Coordinates of N, CA and C in Angstrom, one line a residue:
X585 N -82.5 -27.0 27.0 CA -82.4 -26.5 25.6 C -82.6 -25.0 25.5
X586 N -83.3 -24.4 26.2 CA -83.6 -23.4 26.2 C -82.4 -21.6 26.9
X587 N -81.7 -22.9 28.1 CA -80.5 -22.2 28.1 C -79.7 -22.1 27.2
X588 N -79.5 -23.4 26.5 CA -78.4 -23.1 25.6 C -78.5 -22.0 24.4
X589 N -80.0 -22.0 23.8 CA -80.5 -20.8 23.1 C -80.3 -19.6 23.5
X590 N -80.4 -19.1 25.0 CA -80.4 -18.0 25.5 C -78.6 -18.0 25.3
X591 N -77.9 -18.8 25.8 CA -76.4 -18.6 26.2 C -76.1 -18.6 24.2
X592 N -76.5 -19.3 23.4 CA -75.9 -18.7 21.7 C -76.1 -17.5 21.5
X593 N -78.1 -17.3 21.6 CA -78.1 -15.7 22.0 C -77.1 -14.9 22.2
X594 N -77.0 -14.5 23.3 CA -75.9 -13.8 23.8 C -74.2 -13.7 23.2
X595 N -74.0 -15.5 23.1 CA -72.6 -14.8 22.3 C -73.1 -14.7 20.9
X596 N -74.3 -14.6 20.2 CA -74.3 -13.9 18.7 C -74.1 -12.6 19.0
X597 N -75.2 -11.7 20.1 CA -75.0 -10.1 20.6 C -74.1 -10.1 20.8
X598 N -73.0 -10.9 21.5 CA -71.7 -10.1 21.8 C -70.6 -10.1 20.4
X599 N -70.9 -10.8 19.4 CA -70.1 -10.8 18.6 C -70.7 -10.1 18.1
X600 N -71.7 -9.8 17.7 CA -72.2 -8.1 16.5 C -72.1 -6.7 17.6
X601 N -72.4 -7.0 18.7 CA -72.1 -5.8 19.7 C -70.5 -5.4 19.2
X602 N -69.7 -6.2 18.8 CA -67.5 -5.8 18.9 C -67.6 -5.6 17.5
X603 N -69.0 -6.2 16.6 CA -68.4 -5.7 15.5 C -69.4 -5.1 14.6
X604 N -69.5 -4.4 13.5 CA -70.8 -4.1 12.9 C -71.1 -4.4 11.6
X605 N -72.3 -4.7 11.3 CA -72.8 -5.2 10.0 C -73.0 -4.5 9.4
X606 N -72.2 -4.4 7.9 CA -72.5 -3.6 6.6 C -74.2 -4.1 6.3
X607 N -74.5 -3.1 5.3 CA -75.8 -3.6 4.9 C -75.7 -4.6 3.4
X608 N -74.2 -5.0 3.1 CA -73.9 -6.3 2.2 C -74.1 -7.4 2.9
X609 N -73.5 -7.1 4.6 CA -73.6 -8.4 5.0 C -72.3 -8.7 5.9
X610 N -71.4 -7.5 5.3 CA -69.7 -7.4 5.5 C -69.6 -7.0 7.0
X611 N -68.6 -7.5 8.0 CA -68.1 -7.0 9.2 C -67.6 -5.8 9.1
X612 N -67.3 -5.3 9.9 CA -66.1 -4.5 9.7 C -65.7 -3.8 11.1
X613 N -64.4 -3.7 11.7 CA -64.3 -3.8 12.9 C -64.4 -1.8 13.5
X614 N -65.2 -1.2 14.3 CA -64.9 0.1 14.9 C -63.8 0.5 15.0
X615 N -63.6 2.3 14.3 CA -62.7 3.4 14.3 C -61.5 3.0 15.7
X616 N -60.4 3.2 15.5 CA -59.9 3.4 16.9 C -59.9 4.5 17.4
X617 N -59.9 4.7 18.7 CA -60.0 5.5 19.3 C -58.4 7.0 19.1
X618 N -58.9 7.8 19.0 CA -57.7 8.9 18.8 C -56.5 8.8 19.6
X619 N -55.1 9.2 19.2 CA -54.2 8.8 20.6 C -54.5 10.1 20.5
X620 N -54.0 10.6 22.1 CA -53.8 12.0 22.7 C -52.5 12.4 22.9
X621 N -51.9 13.7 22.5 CA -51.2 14.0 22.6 C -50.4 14.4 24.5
X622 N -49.0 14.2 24.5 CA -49.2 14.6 26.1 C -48.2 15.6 26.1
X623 N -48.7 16.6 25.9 CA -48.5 18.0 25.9 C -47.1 18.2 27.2
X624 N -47.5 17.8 28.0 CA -46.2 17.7 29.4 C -45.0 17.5 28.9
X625 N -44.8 16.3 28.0 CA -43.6 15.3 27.7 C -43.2 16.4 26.2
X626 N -44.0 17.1 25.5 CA -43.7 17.3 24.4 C -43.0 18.7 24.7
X627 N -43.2 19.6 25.7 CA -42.7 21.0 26.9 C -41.4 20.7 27.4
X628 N -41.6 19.3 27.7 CA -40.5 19.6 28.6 C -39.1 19.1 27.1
X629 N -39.4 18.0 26.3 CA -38.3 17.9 25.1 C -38.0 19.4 24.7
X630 N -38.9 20.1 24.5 CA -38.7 21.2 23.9 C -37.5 22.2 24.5
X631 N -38.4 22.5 26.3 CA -37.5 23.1 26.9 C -35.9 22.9 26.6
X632 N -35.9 20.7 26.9 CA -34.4 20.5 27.0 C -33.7 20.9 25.8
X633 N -34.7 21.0 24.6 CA -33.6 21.0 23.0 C -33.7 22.2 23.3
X634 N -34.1 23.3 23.6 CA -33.6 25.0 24.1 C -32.6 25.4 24.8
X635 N -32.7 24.3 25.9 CA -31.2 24.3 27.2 C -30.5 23.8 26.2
X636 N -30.0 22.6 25.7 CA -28.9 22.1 25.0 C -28.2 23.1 23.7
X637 N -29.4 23.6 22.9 CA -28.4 24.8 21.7 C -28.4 26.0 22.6
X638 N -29.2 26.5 23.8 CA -28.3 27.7 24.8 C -27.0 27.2 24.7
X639 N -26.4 26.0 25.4 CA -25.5 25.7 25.9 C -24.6 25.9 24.8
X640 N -24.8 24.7 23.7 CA -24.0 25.1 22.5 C -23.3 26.0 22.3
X641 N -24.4 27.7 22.0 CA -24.3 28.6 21.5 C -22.8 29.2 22.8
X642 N -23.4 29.1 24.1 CA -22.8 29.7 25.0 C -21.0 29.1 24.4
X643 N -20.9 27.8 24.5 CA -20.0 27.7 24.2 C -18.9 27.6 22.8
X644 N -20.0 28.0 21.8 CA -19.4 28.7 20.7 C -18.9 30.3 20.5
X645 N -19.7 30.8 21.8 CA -19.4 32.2 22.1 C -18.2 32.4 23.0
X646 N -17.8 31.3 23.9 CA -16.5 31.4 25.0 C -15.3 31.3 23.6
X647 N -15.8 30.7 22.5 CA -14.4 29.8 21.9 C -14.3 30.8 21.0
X648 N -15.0 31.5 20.6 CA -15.0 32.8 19.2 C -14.3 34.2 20.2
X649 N -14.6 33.8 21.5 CA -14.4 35.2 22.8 C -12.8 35.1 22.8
X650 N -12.2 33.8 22.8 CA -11.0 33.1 22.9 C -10.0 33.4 22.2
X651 N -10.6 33.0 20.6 CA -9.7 33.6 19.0 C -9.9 34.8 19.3
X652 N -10.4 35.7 19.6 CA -10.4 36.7 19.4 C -9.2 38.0 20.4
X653 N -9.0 36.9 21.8 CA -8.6 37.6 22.5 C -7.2 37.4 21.9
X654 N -7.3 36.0 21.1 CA -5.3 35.5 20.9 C -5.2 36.4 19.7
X655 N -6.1 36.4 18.9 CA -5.5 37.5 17.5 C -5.5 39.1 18.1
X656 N -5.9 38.9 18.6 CA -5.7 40.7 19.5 C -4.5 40.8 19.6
X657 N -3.9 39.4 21.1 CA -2.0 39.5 21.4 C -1.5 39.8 20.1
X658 N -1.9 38.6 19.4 CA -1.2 38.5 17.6 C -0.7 40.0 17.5
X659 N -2.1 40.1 17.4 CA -1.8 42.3 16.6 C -1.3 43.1 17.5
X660 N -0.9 42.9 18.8 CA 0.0 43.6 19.8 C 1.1 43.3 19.6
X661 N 1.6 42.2 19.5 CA 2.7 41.8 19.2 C 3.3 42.1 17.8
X662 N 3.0 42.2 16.7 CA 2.8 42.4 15.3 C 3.5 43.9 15.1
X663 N 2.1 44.7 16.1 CA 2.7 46.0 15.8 C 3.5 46.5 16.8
X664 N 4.1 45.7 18.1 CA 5.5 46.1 18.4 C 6.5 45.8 17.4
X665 N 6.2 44.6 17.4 CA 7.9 44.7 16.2 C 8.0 45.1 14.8
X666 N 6.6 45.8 14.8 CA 6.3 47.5 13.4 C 7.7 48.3 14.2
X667 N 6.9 48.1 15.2 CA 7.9 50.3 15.6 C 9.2 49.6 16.2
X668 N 9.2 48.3 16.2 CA 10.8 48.4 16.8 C 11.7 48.3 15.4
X669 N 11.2 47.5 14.5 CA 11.9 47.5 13.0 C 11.7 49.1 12.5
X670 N 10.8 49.9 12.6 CA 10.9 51.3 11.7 C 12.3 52.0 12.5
X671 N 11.6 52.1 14.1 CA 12.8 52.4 15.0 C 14.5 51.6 14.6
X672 N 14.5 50.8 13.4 CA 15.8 49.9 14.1 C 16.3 50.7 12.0
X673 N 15.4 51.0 11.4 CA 15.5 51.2 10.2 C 15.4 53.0 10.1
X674 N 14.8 53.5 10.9 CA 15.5 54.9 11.4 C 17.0 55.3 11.5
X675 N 16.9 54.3 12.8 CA 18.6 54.4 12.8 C 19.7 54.1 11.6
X676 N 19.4 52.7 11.2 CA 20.3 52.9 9.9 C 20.3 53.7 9.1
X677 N 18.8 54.5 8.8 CA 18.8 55.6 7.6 C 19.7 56.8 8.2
X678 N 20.1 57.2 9.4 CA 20.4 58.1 9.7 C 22.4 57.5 10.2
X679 N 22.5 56.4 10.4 CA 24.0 55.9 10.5 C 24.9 56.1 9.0
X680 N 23.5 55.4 8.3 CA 23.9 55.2 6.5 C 24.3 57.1 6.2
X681 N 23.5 57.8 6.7 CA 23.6 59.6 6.1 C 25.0 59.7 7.2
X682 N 25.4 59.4 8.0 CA 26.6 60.1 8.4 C 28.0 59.6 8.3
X683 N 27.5 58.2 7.9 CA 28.7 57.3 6.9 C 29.1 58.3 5.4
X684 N 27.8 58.0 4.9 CA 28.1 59.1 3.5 C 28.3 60.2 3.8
X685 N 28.0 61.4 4.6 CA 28.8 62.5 5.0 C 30.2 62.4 5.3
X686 N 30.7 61.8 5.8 CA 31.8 61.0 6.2 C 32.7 60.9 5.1
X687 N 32.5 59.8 4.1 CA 33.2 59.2 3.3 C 33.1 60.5 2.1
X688 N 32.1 61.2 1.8 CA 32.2 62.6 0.8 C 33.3 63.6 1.4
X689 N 33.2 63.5 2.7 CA 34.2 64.5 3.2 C 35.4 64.4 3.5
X690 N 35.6 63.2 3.0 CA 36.5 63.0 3.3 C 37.5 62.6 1.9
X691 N 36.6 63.1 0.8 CA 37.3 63.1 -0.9 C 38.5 63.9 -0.6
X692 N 38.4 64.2 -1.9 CA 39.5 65.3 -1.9 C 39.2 66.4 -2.6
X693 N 39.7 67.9 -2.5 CA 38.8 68.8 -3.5 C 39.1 68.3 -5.2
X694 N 37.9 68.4 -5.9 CA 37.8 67.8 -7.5 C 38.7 68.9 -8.1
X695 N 39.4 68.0 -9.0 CA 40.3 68.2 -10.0 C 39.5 69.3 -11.0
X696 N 40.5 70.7 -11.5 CA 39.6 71.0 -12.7 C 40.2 70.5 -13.9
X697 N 39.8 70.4 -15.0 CA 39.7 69.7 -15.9 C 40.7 70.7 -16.9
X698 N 41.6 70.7 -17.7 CA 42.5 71.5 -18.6 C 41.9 71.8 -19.8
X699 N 41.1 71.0 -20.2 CA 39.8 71.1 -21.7 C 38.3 71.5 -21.1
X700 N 38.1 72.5 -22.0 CA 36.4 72.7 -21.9 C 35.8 72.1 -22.6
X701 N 36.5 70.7 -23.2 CA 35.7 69.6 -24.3 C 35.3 68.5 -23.4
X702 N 34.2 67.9 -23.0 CA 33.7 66.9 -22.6 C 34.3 65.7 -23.1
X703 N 34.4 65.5 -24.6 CA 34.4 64.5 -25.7 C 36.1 64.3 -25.3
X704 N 36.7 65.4 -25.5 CA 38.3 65.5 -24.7 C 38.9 65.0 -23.7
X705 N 38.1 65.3 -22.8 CA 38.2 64.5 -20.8 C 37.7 63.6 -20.8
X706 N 37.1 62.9 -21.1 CA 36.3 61.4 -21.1 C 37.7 60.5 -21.4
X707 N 38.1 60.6 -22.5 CA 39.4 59.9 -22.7 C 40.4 59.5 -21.7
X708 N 40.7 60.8 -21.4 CA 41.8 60.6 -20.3 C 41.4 60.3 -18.9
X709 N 40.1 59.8 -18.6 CA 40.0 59.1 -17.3 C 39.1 57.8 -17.4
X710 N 40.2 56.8 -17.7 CA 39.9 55.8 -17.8 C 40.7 54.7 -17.4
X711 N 41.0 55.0 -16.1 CA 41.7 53.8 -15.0 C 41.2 53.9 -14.1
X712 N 39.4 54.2 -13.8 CA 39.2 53.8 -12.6 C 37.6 54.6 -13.1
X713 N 36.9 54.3 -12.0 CA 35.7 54.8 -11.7 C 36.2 56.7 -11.4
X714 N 35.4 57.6 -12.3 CA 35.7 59.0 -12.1 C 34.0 59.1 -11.6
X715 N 33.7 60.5 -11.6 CA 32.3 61.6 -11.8 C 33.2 63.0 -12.0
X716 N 32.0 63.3 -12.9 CA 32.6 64.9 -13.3 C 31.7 65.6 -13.2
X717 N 31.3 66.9 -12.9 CA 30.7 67.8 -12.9 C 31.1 69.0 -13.7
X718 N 30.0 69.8 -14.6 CA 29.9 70.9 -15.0 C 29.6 72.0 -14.5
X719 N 30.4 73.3 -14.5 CA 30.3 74.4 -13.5 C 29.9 75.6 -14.6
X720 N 29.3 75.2 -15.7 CA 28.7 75.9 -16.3 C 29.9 76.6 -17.5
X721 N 30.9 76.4 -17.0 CA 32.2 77.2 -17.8 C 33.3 76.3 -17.6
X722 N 33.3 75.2 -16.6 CA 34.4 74.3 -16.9 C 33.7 72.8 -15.9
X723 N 34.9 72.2 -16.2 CA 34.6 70.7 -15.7 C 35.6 70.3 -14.5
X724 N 35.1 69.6 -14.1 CA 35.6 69.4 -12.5 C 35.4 67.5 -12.4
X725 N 36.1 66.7 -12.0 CA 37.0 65.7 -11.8 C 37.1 65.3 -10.6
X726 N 36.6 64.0 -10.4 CA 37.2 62.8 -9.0 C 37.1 62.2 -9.3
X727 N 38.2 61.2 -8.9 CA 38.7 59.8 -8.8 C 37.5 59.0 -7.7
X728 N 36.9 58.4 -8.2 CA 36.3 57.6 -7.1 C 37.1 56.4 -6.4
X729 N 37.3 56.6 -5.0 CA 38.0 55.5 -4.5 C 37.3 54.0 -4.4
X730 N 37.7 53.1 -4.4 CA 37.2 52.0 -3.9 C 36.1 51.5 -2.5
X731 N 35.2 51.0 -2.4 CA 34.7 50.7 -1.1 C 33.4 51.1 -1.7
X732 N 32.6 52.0 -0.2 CA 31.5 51.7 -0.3 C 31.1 52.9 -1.5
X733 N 31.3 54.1 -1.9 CA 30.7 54.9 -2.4 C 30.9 54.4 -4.1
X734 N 31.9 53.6 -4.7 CA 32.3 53.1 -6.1 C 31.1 51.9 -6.0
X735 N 31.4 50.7 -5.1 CA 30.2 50.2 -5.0 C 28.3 50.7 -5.1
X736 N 28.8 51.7 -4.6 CA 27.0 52.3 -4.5 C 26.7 52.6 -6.0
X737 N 28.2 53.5 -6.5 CA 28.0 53.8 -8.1 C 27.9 52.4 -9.2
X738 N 28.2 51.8 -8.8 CA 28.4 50.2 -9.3 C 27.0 49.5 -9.3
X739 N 26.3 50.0 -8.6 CA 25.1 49.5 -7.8 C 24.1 50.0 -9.1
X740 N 24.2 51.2 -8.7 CA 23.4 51.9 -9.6 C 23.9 51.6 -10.8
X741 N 24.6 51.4 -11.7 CA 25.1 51.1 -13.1 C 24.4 49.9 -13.5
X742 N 24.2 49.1 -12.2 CA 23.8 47.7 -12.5 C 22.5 47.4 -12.5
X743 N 21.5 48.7 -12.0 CA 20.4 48.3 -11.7 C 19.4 48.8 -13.3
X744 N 19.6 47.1 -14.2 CA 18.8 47.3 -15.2 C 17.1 47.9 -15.3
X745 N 16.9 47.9 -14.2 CA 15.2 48.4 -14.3 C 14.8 49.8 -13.9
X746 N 16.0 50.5 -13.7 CA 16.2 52.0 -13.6 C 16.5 53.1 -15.0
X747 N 16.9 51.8 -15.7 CA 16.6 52.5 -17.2 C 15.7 52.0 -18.3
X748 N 15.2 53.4 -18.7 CA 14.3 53.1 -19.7 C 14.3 54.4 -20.8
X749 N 14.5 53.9 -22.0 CA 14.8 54.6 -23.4 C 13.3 55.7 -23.5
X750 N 13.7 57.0 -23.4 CA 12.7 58.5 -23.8 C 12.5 58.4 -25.0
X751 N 11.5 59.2 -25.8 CA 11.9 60.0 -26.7 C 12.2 61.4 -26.7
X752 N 12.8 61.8 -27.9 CA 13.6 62.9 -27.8 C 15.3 62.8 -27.3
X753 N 15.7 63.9 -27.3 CA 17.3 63.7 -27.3 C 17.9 63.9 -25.6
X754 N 18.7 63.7 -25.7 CA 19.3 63.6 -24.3 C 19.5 64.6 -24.0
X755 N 18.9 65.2 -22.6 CA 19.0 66.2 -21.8 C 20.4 66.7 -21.7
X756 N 20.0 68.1 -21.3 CA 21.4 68.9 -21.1 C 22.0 68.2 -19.3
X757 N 23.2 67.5 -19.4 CA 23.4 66.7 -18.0 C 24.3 67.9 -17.2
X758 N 24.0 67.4 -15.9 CA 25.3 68.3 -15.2 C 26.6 67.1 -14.5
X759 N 25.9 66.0 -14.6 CA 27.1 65.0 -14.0 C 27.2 63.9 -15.0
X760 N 28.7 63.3 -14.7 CA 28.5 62.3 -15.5 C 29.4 61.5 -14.5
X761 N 28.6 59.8 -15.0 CA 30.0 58.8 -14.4 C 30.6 58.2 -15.5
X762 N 31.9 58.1 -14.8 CA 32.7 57.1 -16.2 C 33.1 55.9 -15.6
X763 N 32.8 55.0 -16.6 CA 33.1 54.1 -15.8 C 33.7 53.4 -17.3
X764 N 35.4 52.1 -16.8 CA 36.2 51.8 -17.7 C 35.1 51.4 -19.1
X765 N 33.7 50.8 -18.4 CA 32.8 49.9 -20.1 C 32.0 51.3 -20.6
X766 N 31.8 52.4 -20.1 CA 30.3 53.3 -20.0 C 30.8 54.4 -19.4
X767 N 29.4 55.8 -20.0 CA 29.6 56.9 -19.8 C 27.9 56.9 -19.4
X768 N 27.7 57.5 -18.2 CA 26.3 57.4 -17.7 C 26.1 59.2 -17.6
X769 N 25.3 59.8 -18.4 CA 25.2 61.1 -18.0 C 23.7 61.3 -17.1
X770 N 24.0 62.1 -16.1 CA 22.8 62.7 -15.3 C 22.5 64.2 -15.4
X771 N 21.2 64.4 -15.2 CA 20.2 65.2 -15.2 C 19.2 65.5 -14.2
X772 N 19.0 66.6 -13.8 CA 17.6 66.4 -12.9 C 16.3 65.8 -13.5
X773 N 15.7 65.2 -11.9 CA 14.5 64.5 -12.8 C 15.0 62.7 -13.4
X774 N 15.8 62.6 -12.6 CA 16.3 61.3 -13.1 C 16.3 60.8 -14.8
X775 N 16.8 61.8 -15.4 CA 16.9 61.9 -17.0 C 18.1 61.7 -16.9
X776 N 18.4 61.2 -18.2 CA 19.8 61.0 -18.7 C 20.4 60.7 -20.2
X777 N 21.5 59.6 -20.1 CA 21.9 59.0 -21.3 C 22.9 58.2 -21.0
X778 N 23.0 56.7 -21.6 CA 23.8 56.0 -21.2 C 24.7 55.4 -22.7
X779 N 25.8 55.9 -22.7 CA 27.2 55.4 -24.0 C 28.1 54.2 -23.5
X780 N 27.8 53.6 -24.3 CA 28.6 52.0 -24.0 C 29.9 52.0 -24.8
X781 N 30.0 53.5 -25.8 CA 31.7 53.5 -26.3 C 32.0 54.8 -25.8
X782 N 31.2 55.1 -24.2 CA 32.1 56.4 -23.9 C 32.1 57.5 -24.3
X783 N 30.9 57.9 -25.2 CA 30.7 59.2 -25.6 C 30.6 60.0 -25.0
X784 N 30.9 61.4 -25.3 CA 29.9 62.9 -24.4 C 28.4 62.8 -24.3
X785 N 27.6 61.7 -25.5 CA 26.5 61.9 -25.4 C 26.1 60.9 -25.8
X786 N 24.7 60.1 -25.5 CA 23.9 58.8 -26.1 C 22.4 59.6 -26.4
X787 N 21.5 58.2 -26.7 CA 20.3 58.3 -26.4 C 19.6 58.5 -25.1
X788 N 18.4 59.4 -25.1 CA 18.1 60.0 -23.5 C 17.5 58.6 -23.3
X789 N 17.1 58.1 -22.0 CA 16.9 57.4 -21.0 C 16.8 57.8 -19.5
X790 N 16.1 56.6 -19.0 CA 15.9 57.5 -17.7 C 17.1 56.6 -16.8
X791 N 17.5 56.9 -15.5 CA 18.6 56.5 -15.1 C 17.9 56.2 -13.6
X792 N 18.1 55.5 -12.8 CA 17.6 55.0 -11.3 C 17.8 56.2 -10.7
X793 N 16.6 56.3 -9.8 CA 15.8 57.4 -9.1 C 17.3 57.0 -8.0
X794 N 17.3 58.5 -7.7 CA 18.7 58.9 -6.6 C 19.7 58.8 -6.9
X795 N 20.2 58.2 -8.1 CA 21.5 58.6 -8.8 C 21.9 59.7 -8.9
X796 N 21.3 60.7 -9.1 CA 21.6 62.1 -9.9 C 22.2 62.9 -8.1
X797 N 21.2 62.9 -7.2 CA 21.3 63.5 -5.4 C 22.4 62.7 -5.4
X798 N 22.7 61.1 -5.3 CA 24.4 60.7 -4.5 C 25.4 61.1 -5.0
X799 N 25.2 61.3 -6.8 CA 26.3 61.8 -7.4 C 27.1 63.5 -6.8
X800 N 25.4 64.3 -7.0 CA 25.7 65.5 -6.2 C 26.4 65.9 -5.3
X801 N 26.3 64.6 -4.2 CA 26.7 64.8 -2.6 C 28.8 64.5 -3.0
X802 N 29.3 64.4 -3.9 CA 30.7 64.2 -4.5 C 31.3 65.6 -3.9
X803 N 30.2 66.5 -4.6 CA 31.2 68.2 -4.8 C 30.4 69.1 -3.7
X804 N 29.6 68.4 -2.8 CA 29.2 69.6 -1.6 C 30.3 69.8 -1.0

């Protein structure tokens, strides 16, 4: 009997020894113990998430190194065929000037006119594309032939955005074109006047820049 008291004994200590008595009466079981951190495992994650965005980066830097070397070619290439087109647009500007030296020189010398009346000569040339010029004391006459230089004047007649209505009266002109619908007068400074029944004179307006210089190049 007396072991068996000793052996209850014991497992009552060992059950209040695992657990502890409130002063209500209540159990309640011991704090757990802290985890510990393992500082080794958490160095080396670290390291590897350092190695992995190095790598990244490295190879965000090969691929930006990349675009950059092909938009380079781009712009090498780009601005060769700048200077080969200016080079290819040179030439024309300078084939186009010896064409028109050409075809001016090969007019005929301009007609002088029998009337010192403007309003007089206008009339009588009206079966073709003319220009006339004023020599201060009389008037002077060409037939424009067909091709490219009536074309070019055709060009310019047509180019609605070259004229635009001044105020004030129409400049004193030194050229005029006739043409069978219109009388287009020029002036320096791309001034002018355009008559749709063929007068000596209209309302001033301005006339397309370089009309006044091609008409010029007629009587050099």
């Amino acid at each position: 009997m007396m072991g068996d008291r000793r052996k209850s004994g014991h497992r009552i200590g060992d059950r209040i020894g695992a657990t502890r008595v409130d002063r209500d009466g209540a159990l309640r079981r011991p704090a757990k113990k802290p985890v510990k951190i393992n500082y080794r495992m958490a160095l080396c994650i670290a390291v590897l998430v350092c190695f992995l965005l190095a790598v990244l980066f490295f190879a965000l830097f090969l691929s930006r190194g990349g675009k950059i070397k092909e938009l380079n070619k781009q712009i090498e290439t780009l601005n060769g065929e700048k200077t080969s087109l200016s080079t290819q647009v040179t030439t024309l500007t300078q084939e186009n000037q010896t064409l028109m030296a050409g075809l001016t020189a090969s007019l005929p010398d301009p007609t002088t006119a029998q009337t010192d009346s403007l309003a007089d000569l206008i009339p009588q040339l009206n079966d073709g594309v003319y220009v006339v010029r004023s020599t201060g004391s009389q008037y002077q006459y060409l037939n424009v032939p067909s091709g490219y230089l009536q074309d070019k004047l055709t060009a310019y007649r047509d180019d609605a955005a070259g004229y635009a209505v001044v105020e004030g009266d129409a400049p004193a002109c030194t050229y005029w074109v006739l043409f069978t619908d219109r009388v287009i007068g020029l002036a320096e400074g791309d001034k002018g006047f355009v008559s749709m029944d063929r007068a000596a004179t209209g309302s001033a307006t301005t006339v397309p820049s370089g009309m006044y210089a091609f008409v010029a190049t007629f009587f050099e």
